[in-house]
JSON list of C-alpha atoms in Angstrom, two decimals:
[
{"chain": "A", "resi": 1, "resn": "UNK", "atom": "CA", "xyz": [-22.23, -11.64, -7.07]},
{"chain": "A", "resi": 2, "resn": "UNK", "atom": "CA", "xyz": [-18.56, -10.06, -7.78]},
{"chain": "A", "resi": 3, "resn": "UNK", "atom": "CA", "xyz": [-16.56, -10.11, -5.00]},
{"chain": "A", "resi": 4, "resn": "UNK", "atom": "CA", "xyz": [-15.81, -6.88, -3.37]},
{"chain": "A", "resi": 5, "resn": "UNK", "atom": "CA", "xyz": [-13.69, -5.78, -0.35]},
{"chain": "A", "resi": 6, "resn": "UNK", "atom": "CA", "xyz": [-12.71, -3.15, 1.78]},
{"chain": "A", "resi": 7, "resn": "UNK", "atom": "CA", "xyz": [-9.12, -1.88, 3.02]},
{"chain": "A", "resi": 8, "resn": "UNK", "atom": "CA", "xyz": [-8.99, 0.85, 5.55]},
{"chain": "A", "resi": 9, "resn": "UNK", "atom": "CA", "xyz": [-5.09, 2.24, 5.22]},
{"chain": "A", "resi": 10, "resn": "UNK", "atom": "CA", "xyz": [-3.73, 4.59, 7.80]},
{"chain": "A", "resi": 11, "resn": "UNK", "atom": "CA", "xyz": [0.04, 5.63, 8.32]},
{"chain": "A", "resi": 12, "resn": "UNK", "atom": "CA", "xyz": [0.97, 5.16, 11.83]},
{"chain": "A", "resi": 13, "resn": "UNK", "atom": "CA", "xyz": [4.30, 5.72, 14.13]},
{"chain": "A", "resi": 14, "resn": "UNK", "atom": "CA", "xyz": [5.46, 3.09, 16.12]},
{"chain": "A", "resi": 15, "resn": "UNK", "atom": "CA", "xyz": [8.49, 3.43, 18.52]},
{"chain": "A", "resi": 16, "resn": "UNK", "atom": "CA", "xyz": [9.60, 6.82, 16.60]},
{"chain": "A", "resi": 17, "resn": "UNK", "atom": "CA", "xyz": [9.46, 4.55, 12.68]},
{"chain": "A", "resi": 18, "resn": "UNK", "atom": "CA", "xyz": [6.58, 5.14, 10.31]},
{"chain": "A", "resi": 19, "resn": "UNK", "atom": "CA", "xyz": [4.20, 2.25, 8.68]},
{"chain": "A", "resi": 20, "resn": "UNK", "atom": "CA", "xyz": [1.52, 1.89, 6.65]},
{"chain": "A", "resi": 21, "resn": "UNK", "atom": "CA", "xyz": [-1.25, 0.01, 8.57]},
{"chain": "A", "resi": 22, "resn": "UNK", "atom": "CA", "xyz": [-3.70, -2.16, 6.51]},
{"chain": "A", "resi": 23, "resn": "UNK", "atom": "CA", "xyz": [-6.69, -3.46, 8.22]},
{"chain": "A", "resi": 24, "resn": "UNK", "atom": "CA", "xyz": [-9.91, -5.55, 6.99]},
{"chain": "A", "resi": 25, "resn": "UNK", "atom": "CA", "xyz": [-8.24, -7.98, 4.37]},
{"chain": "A", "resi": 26, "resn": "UNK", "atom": "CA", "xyz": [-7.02, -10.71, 7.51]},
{"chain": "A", "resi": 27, "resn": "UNK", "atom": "CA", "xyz": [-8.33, -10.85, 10.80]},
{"chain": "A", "resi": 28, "resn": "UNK", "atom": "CA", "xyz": [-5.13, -9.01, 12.36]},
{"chain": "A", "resi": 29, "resn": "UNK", "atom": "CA", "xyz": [-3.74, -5.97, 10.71]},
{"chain": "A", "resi": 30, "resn": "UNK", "atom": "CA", "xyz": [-0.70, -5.67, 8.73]},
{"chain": "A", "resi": 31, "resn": "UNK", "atom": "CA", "xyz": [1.56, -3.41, 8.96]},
{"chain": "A", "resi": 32, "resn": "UNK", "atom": "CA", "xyz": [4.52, -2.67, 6.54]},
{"chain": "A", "resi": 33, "resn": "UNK", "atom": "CA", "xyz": [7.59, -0.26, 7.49]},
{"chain": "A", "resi": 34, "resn": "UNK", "atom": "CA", "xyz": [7.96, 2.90, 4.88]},
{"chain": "A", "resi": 35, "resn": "UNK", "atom": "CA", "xyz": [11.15, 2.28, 3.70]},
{"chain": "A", "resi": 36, "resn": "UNK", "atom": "CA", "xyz": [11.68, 5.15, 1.25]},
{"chain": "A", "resi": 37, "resn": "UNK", "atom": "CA", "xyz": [9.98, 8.38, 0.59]},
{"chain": "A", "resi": 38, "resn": "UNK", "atom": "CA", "xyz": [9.91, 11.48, -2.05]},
{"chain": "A", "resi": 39, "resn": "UNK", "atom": "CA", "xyz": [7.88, 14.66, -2.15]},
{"chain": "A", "resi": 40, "resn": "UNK", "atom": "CA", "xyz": [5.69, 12.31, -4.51]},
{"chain": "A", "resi": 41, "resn": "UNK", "atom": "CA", "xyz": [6.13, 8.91, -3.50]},
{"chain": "A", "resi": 42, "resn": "UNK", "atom": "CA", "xyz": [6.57, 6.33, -0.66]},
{"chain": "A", "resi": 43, "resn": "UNK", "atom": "CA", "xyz": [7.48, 2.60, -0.45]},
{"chain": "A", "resi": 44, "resn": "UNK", "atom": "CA", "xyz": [6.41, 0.18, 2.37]},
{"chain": "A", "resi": 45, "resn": "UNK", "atom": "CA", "xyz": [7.45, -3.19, 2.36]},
{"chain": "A", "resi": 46, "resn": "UNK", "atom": "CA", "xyz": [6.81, -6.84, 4.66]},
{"chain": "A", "resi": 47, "resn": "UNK", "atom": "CA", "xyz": [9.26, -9.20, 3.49]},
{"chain": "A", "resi": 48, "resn": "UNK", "atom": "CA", "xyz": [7.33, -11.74, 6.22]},
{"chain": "A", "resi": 49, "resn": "UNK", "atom": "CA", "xyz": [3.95, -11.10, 4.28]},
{"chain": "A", "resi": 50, "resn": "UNK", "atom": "CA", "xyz": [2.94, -13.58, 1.80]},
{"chain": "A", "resi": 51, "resn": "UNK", "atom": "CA", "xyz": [1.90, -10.61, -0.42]},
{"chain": "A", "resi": 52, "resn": "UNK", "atom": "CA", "xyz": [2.44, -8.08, -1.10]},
{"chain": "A", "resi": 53, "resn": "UNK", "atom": "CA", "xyz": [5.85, -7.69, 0.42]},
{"chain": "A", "resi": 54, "resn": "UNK", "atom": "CA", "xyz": [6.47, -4.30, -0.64]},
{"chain": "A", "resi": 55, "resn": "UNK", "atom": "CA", "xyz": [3.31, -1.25, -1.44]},
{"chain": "A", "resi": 56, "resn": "UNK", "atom": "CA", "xyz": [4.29, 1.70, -3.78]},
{"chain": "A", "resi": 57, "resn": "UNK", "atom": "CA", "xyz": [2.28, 4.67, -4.00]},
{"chain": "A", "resi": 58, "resn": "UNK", "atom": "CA", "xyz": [3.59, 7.20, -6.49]},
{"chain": "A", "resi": 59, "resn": "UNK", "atom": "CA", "xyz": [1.86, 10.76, -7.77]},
{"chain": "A", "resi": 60, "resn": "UNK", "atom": "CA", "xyz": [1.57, 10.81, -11.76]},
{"chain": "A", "resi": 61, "resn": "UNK", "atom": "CA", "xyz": [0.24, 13.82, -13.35]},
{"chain": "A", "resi": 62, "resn": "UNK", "atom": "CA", "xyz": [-3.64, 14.18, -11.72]},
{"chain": "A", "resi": 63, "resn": "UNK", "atom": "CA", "xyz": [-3.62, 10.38, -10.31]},
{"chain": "A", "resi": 64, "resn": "UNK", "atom": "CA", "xyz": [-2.63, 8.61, -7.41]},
{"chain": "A", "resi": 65, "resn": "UNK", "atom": "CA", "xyz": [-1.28, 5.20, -8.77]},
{"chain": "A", "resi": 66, "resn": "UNK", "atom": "CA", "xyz": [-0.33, 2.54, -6.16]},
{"chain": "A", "resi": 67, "resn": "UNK", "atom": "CA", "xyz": [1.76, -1.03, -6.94]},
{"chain": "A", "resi": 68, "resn": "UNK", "atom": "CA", "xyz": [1.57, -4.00, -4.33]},
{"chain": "A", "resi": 69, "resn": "UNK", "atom": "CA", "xyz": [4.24, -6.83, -5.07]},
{"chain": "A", "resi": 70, "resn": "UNK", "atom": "CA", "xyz": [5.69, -9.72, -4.46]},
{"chain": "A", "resi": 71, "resn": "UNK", "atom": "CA", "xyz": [9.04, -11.20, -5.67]},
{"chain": "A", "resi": 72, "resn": "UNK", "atom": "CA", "xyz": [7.72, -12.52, -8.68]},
{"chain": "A", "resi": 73, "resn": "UNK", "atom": "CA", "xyz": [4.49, -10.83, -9.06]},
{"chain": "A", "resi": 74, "resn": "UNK", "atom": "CA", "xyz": [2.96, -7.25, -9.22]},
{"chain": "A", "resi": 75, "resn": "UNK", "atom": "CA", "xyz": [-0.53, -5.70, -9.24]},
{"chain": "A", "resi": 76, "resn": "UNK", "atom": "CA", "xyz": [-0.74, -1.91, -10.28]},
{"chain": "A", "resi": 77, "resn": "UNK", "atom": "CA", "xyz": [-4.06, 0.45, -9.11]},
{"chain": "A", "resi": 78, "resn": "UNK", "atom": "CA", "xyz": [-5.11, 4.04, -10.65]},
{"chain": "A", "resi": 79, "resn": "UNK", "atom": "CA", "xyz": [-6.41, 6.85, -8.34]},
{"chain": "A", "resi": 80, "resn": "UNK", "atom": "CA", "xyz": [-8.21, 9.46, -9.75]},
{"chain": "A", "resi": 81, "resn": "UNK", "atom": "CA", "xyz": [-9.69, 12.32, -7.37]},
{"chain": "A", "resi": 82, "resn": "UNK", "atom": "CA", "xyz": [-13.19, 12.84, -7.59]},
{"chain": "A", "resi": 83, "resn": "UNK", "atom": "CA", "xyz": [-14.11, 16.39, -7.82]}
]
């Protein structure tokens, strides 16, 4: 009775520029431009997306740790490989 969901993410070139691509949350996919990246880290933002406008995936220690915001609000996720 909780409700679930499912994202599939994939990172995808269009016309030479890189974007994340998120599919099964709307009925159309969304795709947000990587705007910045490190050896540990990438940013991808949608300012025409209701939310989240801009996706942050970051390496800390042995997790993968992910923030999707807006301009006034943030969510933050915790990745931890399964061995």
């Amino acid at each position: 009775k909780d409700t679930t969901f499912k994202e599939v993410l994939s990172i995808v070139n269009v016309n030479d520029t890189l974007f994340l691509k998120v599919e099964g949350v709307n009925e159309n996919p969304t795709f947000f431009k990587f705007t910045s990246q490190t050896d540990t880290s990438f940013v991808c933002e949608n300012p025409k997306n209701e939310f989240p406008k801009k996706i942050t995936y970051y390496k800390d220690d042995e997790f993968l740790k992910a923030e999707v915001s807006s301009n006034d609000f943030k969510i933050e996720f915790m990745f931890k490989k399964l061995d």
